[in-house]
Coordinates of C-alpha atoms in Angstrom, one line a residue:
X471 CA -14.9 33.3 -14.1
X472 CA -18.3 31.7 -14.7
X473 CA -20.8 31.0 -11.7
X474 CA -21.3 26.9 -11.5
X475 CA -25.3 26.2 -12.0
X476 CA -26.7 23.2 -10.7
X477 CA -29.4 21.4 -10.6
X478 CA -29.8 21.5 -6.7
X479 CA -27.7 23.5 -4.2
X480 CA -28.7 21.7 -0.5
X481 CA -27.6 24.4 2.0
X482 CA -26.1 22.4 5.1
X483 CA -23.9 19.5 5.4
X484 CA -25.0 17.9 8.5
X485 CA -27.1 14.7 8.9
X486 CA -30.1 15.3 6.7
X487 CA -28.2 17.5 4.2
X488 CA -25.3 14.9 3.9
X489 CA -28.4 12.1 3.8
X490 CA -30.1 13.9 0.7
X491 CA -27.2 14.9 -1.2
X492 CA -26.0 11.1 -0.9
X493 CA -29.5 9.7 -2.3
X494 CA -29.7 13.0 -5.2
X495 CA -26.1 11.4 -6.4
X496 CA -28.0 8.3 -7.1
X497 CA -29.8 10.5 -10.4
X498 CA -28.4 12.0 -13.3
X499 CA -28.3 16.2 -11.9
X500 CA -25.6 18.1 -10.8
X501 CA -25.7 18.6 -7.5
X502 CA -23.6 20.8 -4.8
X503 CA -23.6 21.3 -1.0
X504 CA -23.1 24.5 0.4
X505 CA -21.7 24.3 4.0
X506 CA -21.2 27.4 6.2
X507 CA -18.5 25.7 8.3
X508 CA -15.2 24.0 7.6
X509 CA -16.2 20.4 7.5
X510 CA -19.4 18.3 7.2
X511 CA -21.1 17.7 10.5
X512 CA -19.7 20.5 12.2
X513 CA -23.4 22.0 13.7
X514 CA -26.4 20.4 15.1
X515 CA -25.5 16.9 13.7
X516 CA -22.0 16.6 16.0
X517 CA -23.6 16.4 19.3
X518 CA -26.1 14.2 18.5
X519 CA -26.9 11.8 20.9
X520 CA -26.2 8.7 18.5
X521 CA -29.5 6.9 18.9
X522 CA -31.4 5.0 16.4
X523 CA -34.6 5.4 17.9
X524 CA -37.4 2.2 17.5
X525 CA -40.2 4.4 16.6
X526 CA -42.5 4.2 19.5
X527 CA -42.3 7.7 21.0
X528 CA -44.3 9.9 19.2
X529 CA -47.9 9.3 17.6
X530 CA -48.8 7.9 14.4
X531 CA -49.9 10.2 12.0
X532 CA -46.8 12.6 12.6
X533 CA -44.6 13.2 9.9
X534 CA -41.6 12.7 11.8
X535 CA -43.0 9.3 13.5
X536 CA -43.5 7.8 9.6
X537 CA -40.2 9.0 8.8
X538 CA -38.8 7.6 12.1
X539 CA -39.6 4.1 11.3
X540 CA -39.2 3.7 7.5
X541 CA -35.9 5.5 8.6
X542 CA -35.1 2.8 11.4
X543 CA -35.4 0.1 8.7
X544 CA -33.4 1.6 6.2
X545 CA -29.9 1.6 8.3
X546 CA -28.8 -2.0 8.1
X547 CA -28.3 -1.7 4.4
X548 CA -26.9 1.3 5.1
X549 CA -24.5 0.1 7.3
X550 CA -23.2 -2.6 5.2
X551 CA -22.7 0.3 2.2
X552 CA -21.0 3.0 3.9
X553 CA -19.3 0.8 6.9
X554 CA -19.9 3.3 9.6
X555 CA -20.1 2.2 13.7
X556 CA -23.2 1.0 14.1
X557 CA -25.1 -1.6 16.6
X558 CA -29.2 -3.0 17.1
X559 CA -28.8 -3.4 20.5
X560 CA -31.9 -2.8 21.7
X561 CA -33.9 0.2 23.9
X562 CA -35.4 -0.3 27.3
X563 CA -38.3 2.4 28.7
X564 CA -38.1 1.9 32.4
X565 CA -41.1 2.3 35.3
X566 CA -41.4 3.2 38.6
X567 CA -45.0 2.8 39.6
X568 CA -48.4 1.7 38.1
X569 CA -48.7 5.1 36.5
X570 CA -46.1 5.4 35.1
X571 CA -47.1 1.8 33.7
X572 CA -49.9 3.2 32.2
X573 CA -47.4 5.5 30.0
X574 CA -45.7 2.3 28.7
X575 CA -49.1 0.6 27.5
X576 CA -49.7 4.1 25.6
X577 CA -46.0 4.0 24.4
X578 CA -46.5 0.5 23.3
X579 CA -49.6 0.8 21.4
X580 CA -48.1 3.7 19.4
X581 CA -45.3 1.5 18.8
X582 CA -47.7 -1.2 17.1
X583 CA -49.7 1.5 14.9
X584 CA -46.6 2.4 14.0
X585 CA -45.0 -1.0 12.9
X586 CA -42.3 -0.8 15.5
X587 CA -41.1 -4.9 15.0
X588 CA -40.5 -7.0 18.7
X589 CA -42.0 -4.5 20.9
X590 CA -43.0 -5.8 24.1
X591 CA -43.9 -5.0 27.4
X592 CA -42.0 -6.5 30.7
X593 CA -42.5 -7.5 33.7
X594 CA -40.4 -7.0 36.7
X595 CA -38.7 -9.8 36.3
X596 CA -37.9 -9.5 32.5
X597 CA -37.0 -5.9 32.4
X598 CA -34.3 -6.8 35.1
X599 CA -33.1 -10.4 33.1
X600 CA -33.0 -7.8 29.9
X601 CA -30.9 -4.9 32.3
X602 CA -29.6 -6.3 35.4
X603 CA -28.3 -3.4 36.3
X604 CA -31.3 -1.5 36.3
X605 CA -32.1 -0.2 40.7
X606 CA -34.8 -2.7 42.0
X607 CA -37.5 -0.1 42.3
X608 CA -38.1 -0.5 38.3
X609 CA -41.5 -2.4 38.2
X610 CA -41.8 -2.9 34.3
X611 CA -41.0 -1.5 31.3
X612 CA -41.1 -1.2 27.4
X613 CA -38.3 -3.3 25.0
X614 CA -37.9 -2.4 21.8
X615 CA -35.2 -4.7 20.3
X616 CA -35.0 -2.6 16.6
X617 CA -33.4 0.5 18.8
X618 CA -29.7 1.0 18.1
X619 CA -26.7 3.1 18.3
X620 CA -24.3 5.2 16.1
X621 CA -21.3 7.2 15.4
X622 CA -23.0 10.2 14.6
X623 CA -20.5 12.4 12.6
X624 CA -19.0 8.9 11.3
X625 CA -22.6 8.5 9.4
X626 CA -22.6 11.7 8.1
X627 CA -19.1 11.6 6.9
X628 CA -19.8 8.1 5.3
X629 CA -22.6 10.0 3.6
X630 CA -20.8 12.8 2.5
X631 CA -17.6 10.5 1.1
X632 CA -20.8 8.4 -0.9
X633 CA -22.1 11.4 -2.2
X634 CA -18.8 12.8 -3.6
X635 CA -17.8 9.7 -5.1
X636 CA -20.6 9.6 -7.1
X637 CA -20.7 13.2 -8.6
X638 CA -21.8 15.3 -5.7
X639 CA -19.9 18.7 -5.3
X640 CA -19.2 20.1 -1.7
X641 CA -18.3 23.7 -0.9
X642 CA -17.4 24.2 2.7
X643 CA -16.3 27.7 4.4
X644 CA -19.9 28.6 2.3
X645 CA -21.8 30.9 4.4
X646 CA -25.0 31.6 2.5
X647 CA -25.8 35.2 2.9
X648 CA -27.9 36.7 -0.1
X649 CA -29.9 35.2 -3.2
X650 CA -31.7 36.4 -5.4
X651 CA -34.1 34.8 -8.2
X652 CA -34.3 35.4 -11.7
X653 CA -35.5 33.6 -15.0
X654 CA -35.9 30.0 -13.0
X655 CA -32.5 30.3 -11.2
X656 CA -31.5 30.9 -7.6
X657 CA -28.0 32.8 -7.1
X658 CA -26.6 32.2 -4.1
X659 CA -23.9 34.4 -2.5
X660 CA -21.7 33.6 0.3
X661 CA -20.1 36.0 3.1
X662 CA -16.9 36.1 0.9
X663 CA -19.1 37.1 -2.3
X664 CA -18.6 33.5 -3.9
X665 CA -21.4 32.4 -6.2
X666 CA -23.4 29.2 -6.9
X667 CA -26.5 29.2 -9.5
X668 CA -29.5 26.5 -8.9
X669 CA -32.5 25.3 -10.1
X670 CA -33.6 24.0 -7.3
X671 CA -32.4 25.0 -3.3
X672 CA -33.0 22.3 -0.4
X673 CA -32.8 24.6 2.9
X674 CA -31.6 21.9 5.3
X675 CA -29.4 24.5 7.5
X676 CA -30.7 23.6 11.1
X677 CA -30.4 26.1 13.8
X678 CA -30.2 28.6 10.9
X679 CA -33.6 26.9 8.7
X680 CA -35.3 30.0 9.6
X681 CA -32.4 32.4 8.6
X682 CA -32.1 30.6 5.4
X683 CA -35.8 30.9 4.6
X684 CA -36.0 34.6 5.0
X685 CA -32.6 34.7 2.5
X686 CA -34.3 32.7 0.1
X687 CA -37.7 34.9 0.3
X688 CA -39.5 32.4 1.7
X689 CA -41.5 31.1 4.4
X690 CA -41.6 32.5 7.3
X691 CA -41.4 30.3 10.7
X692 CA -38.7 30.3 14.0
X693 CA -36.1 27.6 15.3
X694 CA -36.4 27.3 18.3
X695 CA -33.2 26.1 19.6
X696 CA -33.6 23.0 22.7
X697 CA -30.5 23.2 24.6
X698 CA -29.7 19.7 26.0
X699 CA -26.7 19.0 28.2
X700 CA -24.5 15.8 28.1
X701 CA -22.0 13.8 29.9
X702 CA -19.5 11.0 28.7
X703 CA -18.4 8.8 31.1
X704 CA -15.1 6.4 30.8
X705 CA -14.7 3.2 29.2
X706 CA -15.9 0.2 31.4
X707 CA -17.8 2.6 33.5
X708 CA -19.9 1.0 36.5
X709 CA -23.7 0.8 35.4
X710 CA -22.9 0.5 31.6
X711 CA -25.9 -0.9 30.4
X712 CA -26.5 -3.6 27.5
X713 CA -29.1 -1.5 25.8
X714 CA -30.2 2.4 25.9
X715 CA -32.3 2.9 28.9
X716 CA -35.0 5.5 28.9
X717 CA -37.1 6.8 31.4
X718 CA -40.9 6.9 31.4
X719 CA -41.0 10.7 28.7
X720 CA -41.1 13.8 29.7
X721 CA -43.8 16.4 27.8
X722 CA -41.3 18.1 25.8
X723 CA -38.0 15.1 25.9
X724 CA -37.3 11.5 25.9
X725 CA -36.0 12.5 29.4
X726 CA -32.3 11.7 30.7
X727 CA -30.8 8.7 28.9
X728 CA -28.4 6.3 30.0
X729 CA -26.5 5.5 26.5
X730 CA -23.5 2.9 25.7
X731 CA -22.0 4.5 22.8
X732 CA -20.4 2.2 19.8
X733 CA -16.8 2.2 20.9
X734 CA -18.2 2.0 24.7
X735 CA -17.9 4.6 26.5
X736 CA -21.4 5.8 27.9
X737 CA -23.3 9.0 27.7
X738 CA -25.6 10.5 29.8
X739 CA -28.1 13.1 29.4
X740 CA -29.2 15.5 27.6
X741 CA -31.4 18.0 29.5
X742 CA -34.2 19.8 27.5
X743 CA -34.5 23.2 27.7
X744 CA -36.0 26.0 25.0
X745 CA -33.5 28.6 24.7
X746 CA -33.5 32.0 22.7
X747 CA -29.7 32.1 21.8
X748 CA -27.9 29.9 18.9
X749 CA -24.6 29.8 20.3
X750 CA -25.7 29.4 23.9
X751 CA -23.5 26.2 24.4
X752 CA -22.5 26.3 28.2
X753 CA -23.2 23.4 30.7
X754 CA -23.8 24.2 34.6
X755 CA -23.4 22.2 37.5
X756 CA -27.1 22.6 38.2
X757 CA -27.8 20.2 35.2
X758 CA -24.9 18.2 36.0
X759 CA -26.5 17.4 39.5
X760 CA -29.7 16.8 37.3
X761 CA -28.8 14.8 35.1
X762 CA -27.0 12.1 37.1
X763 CA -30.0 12.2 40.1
X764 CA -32.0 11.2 37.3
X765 CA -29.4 8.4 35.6
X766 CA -29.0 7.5 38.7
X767 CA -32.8 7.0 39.3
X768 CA -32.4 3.8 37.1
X769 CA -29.2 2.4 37.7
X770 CA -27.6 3.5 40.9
X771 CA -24.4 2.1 40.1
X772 CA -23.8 5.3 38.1
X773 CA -20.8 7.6 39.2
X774 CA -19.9 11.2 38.5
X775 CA -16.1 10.1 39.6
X776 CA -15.7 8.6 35.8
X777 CA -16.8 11.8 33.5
X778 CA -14.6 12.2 31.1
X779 CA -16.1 15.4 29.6
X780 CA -19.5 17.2 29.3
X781 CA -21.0 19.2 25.8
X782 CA -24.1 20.8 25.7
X783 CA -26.2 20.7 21.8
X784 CA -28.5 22.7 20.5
X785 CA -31.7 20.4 18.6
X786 CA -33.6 22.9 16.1
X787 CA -37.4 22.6 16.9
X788 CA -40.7 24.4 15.9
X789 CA -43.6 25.4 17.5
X790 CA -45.5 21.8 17.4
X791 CA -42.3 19.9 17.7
X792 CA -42.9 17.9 14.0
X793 CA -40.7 18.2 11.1
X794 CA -41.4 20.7 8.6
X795 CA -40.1 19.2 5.3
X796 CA -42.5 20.5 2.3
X797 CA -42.4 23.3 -0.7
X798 CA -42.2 26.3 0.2
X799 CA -45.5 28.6 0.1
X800 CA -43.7 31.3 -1.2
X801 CA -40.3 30.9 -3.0
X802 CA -40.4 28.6 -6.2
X803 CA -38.7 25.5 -6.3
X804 CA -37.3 26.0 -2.7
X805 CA -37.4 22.9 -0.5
X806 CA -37.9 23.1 3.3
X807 CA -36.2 20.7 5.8
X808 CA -36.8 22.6 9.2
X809 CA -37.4 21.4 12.7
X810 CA -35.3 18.3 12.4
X811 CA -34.6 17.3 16.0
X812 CA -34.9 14.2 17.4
X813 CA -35.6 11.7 16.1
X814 CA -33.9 13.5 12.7
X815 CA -30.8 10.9 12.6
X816 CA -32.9 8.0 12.7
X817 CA -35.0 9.3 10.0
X818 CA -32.2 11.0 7.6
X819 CA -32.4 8.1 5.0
X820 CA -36.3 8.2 4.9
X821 CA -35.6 12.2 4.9
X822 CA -33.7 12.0 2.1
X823 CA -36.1 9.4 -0.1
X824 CA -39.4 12.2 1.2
X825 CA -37.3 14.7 -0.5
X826 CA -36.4 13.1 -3.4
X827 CA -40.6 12.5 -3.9
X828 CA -40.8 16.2 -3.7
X829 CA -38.7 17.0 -6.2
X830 CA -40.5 14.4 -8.6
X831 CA -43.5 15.9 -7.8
X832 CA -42.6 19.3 -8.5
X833 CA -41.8 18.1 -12.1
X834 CA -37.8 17.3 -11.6
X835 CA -37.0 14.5 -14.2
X836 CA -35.2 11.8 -12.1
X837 CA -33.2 9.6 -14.4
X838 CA -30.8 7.1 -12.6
X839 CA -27.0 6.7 -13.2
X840 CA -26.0 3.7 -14.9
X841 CA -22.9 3.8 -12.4
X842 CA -23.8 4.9 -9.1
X843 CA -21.3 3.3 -6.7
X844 CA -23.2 2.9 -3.3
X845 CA -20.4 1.1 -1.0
X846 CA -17.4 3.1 0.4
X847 CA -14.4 1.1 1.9
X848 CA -13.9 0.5 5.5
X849 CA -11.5 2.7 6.9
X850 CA -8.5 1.0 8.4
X851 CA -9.0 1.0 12.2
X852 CA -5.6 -0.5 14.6
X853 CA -8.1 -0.7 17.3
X854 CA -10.6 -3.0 15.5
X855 CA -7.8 -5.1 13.5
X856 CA -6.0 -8.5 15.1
X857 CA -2.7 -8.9 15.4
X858 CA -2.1 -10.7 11.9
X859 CA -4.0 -7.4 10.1
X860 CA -1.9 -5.0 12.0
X861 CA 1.1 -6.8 10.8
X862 CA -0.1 -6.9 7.1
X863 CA -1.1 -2.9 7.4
X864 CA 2.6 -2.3 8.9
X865 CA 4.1 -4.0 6.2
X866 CA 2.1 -2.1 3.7
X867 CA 2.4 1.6 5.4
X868 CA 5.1 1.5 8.5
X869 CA 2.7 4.4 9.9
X870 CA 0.5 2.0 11.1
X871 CA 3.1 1.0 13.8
X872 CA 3.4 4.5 14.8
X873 CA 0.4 5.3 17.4
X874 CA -0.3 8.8 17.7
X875 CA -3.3 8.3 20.1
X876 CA -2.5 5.6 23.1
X877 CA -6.4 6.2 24.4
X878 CA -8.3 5.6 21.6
X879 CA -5.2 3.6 19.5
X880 CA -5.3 5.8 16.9
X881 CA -2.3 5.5 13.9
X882 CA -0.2 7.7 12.4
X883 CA -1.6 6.4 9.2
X884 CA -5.2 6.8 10.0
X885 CA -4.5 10.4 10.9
X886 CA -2.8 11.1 7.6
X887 CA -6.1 9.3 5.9
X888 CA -8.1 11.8 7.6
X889 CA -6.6 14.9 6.2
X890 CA -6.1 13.7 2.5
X891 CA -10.2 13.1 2.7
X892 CA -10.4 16.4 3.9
X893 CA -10.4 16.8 7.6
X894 CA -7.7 19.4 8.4
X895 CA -8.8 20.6 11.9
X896 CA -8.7 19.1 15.1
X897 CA -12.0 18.3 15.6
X898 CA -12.7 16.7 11.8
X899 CA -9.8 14.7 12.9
X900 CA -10.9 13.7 16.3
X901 CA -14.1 13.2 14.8
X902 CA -12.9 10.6 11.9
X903 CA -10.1 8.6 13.5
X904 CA -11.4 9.5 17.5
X905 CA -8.0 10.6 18.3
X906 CA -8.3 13.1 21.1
X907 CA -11.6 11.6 22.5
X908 CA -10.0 9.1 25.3
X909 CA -9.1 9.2 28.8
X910 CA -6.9 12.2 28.6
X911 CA -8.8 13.8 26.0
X912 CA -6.0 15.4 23.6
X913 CA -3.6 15.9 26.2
X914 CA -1.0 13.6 25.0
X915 CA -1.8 13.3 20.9
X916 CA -3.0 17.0 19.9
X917 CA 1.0 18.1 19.4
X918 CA 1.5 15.0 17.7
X919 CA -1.7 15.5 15.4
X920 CA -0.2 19.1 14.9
X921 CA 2.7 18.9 13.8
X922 CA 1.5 15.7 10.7
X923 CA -1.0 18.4 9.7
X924 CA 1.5 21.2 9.4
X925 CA 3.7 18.5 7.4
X926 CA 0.8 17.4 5.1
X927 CA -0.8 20.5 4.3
X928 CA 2.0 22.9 4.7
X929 CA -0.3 24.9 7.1
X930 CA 1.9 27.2 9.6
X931 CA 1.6 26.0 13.2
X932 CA -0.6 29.5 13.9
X933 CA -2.9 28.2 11.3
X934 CA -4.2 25.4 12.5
X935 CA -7.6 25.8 13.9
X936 CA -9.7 23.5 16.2
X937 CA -12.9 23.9 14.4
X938 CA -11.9 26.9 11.3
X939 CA -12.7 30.2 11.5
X940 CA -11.3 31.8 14.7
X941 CA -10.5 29.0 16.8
X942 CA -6.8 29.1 16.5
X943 CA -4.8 26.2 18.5
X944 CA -1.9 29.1 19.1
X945 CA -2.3 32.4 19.7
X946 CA 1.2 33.6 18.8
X947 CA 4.4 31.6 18.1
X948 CA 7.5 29.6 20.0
X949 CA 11.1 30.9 19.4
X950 CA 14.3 29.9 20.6
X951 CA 14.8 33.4 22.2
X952 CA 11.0 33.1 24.2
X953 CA 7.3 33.3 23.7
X954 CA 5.4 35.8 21.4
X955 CA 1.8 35.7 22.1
X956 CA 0.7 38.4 19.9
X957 CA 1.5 37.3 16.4
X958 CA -2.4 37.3 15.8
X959 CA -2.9 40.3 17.5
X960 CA -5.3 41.7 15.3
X961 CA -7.5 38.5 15.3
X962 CA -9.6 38.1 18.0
X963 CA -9.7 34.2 19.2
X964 CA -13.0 32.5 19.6
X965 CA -15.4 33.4 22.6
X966 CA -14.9 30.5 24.9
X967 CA -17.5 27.8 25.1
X968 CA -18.0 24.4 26.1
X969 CA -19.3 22.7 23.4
X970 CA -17.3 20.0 23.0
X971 CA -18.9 17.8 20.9
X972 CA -20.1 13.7 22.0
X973 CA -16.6 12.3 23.2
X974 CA -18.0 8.9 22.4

């Protein structure tokens, strides 16, 4: 069988992958994505915390704070193309004391070098009219009403579906493990020993940047992985706040954040801690404490009685905490996009177009498509529809009437959508229809979501995995005569963890 070649393999699938791939598709080149786990957004991107950030945090000057706020502007059209959950409401930095006022003026003159539009400070009395939930000891604050929130994995699912409808090939289950150059072409092997040829390789593998780079013979440098810990609280949760609230920052975070989410439920968190293992994904009840004193700290109305569930993330950062995104120094035509933490969502777009300029200036010829298609269609959503639209869809597709997930209202129909795009685990379901993240959290809808995949993909109940590879849903099999719980005997299941990606 003959190896594919491509133009440009991109190595990762999550945010700024999905984001580059997408804007690549635009151009006449073949173009692949090579994605080590089973679905897109399955690594740093899924436990994002959803924020699109204004652009006033970091110094001008920075890579990441240009791409931040050409980013920011960029996801209204955006929005309106890919239709993913998406809301400008707004971001409020909160004070305590005359010092910490000091912070904001610094915060808000960065935010004016930086173009950050509407950026104001507040009073007293007009950071409580803007949050009047916010404790009375808040003296002043920072609003920034370009902020906004996101369905993380939503976006880069949106991207990914873009990208693929207009030429882009994925290859999931892809686990990079050895290249090698020759004659102007990178061939890259998997764990599995499939093969992929490129021109040109874009290294945007997160966590694994680093591990990529020394694959790829190129430059050396470390991830650093920033372990921050997270906490969803219930739907019409006391203290829910009308925009994202941020304490005065931290030297190396944005602090603890009190976040609405898009379908509003409300996050909390994360910590920020520099760990030296990549699969270190435990919470503690230490950082629980923490985090709520701190929420707390802002708007006391908070309450650890209405967590829903907790997930910890891992952001991949490098010594000086900027983006790396540049040619490599050693490896020809090899693309580095390391070091993409926060604010990389908000900046994935501008990513993407930085990219693209790299690849132009490295002498790729960019030639547009006479029919690239930028708009996907809106997902039908029974929660989001009136009573006449749920009618019409029930008429069209009785499924809709069936509803497999009574917290989130989640369809029959919408499940089955998910899996003929792709999503044939648990979580790439949960994450595309948010069956599973409610109230009960799966308890009552994961049998149900079972047993459609096992009759749409013909996948034996033992099959089915939460997240592919190990993570089996069943260890063994049911029988009429008993249980047998050592059908995969020789299959060890998944070290336990509690990553549980952002219930929004």
């Amino acid at each position: 069988m003959s190896i594919p070649l491509y133009d440009i393999v991109i190595i990762g699938a999550g945010v700024s992958g999905s984001a580059i791939a997408r804007k690549l598709s635009e151009y006449r080149l073949d173009v692949a994505v090579l994605e080590k786990h089973v679905d897109v957004s399955f690594g740093v991107s899924k436990a994002n915390s959803g924020i699109i950030h204004a652009g006033f945090h970091h110094k001008p000057g920075a890579l990441k704070t240009t791409l931040e706020t050409r980013g920011n502007r960029m996801f209204d059209e955006l929005h309106r193309e890919l239709n993913f959950p998406f809301k400008r409401i707004g971001i409020i930095v909160c004070a305590f004391s005359y010092e910490e006022m000091k912070v904001i003026n610094v915060l808000h003159e960065q935010g004016i070098k930086n173009g950050v539009e509407g950026i104001v400070i507040c009073n007293r009395d007009k950071i409580h009219e803007l949050e009047p939930g916010l404790n009375r000891d808040v003296i002043g604050g920072l609003y920034a009403p370009s902020g906004g929130i996101i369905e993380p994995y939503q976006f880069v699912f949106s991207l990914m579906e873009s990208a693929r409808k207009n030429g882009v090939d994925l290859h999931t289950d892809f686990n990079v493990e050895r290249a090698e150059y020759s004659a102007g072409v990178y061939t890259l092997y998997s764990t599995y020993n499939e093969k992929v040829r490129s021109r040109y390789v874009i290294n945007a593998a997160g966590l694994h940047a680093d591990d990529v780079s020394r694959i790829l013979h190129a430059d050396d440098f470390k991830i650093i992985p920033r372990k921050g810990e997270e906490y969803i609280l219930e739907r019409n949760a006391k203290g829910f706040p009308r925009q994202v609230i941020f304490p005065v920052p931290r030297s190396n975070s944005k602090g603890i954040l009190i976040i609405p989410t898009v379908y509003g439920t409300m996050m909390i968190g994360p910590t920020a801690e520099d760990i030296n293992d990549k699969e270190d994904y435990s919470t503690t009840y230490k950082n629980l404490e923490e985090v709520f004193s701190e929420a707390r700290r802002m708007v006391d109305a908070i309450s650890k009685k209405e967590i829903i569930t907790s997930f910890a993330g891992l952001r991949p950062t490098l010594k000086g905490n900027d983006f790396y995104i540049d040619l490599s120094k050693k490896a020809p035509n090899v693309i580095q996009v390391a070091g993409i933490q926060s604010p990389g969502l908000t900046a994935s777009p501008a990513i993407a177009l930085y990219v693209t300029g790299l690849l132009e200036d490295r002498g790729l010829r960019l030639v547009k498509k006479r029919r690239f298609d930028p708009v996907i269609g809106k997902p039908h959503r029974i929660r989001d529809s009136g009573a006449e639209e749920i009618t019409k869809l029930i008429e069209k597709d009785p499924s809709y009437g069936h509803v497999v997930c009574r917290c989130e209202c989640v369809s029959e129909a919408e499940v089955v959508e998910a899996i003929r795009k792709g999503h044939t685990t648990l979580d790439g379901i949960k994450f595309y229809t948010r069956a599973g993240m409610g109230r009960c959290q799966g308890g009552f809808c994961t049998y149900k979501i079972m047993k459609i995949l096992m009759r749409e993909t013909g996948t034996g109940a033992d099959e089915l995995t939460k997240r592919g590879g190990m993570s089996f849903l069943i260890q063994g099999h049911i029988s009429t005569d008993g249980w047998y719980p050592e059908k995969n005997a020789s299959q060890q299941p998944e070290k336990a963890e509690n990553h549980e990606p952002a219930d929004r």
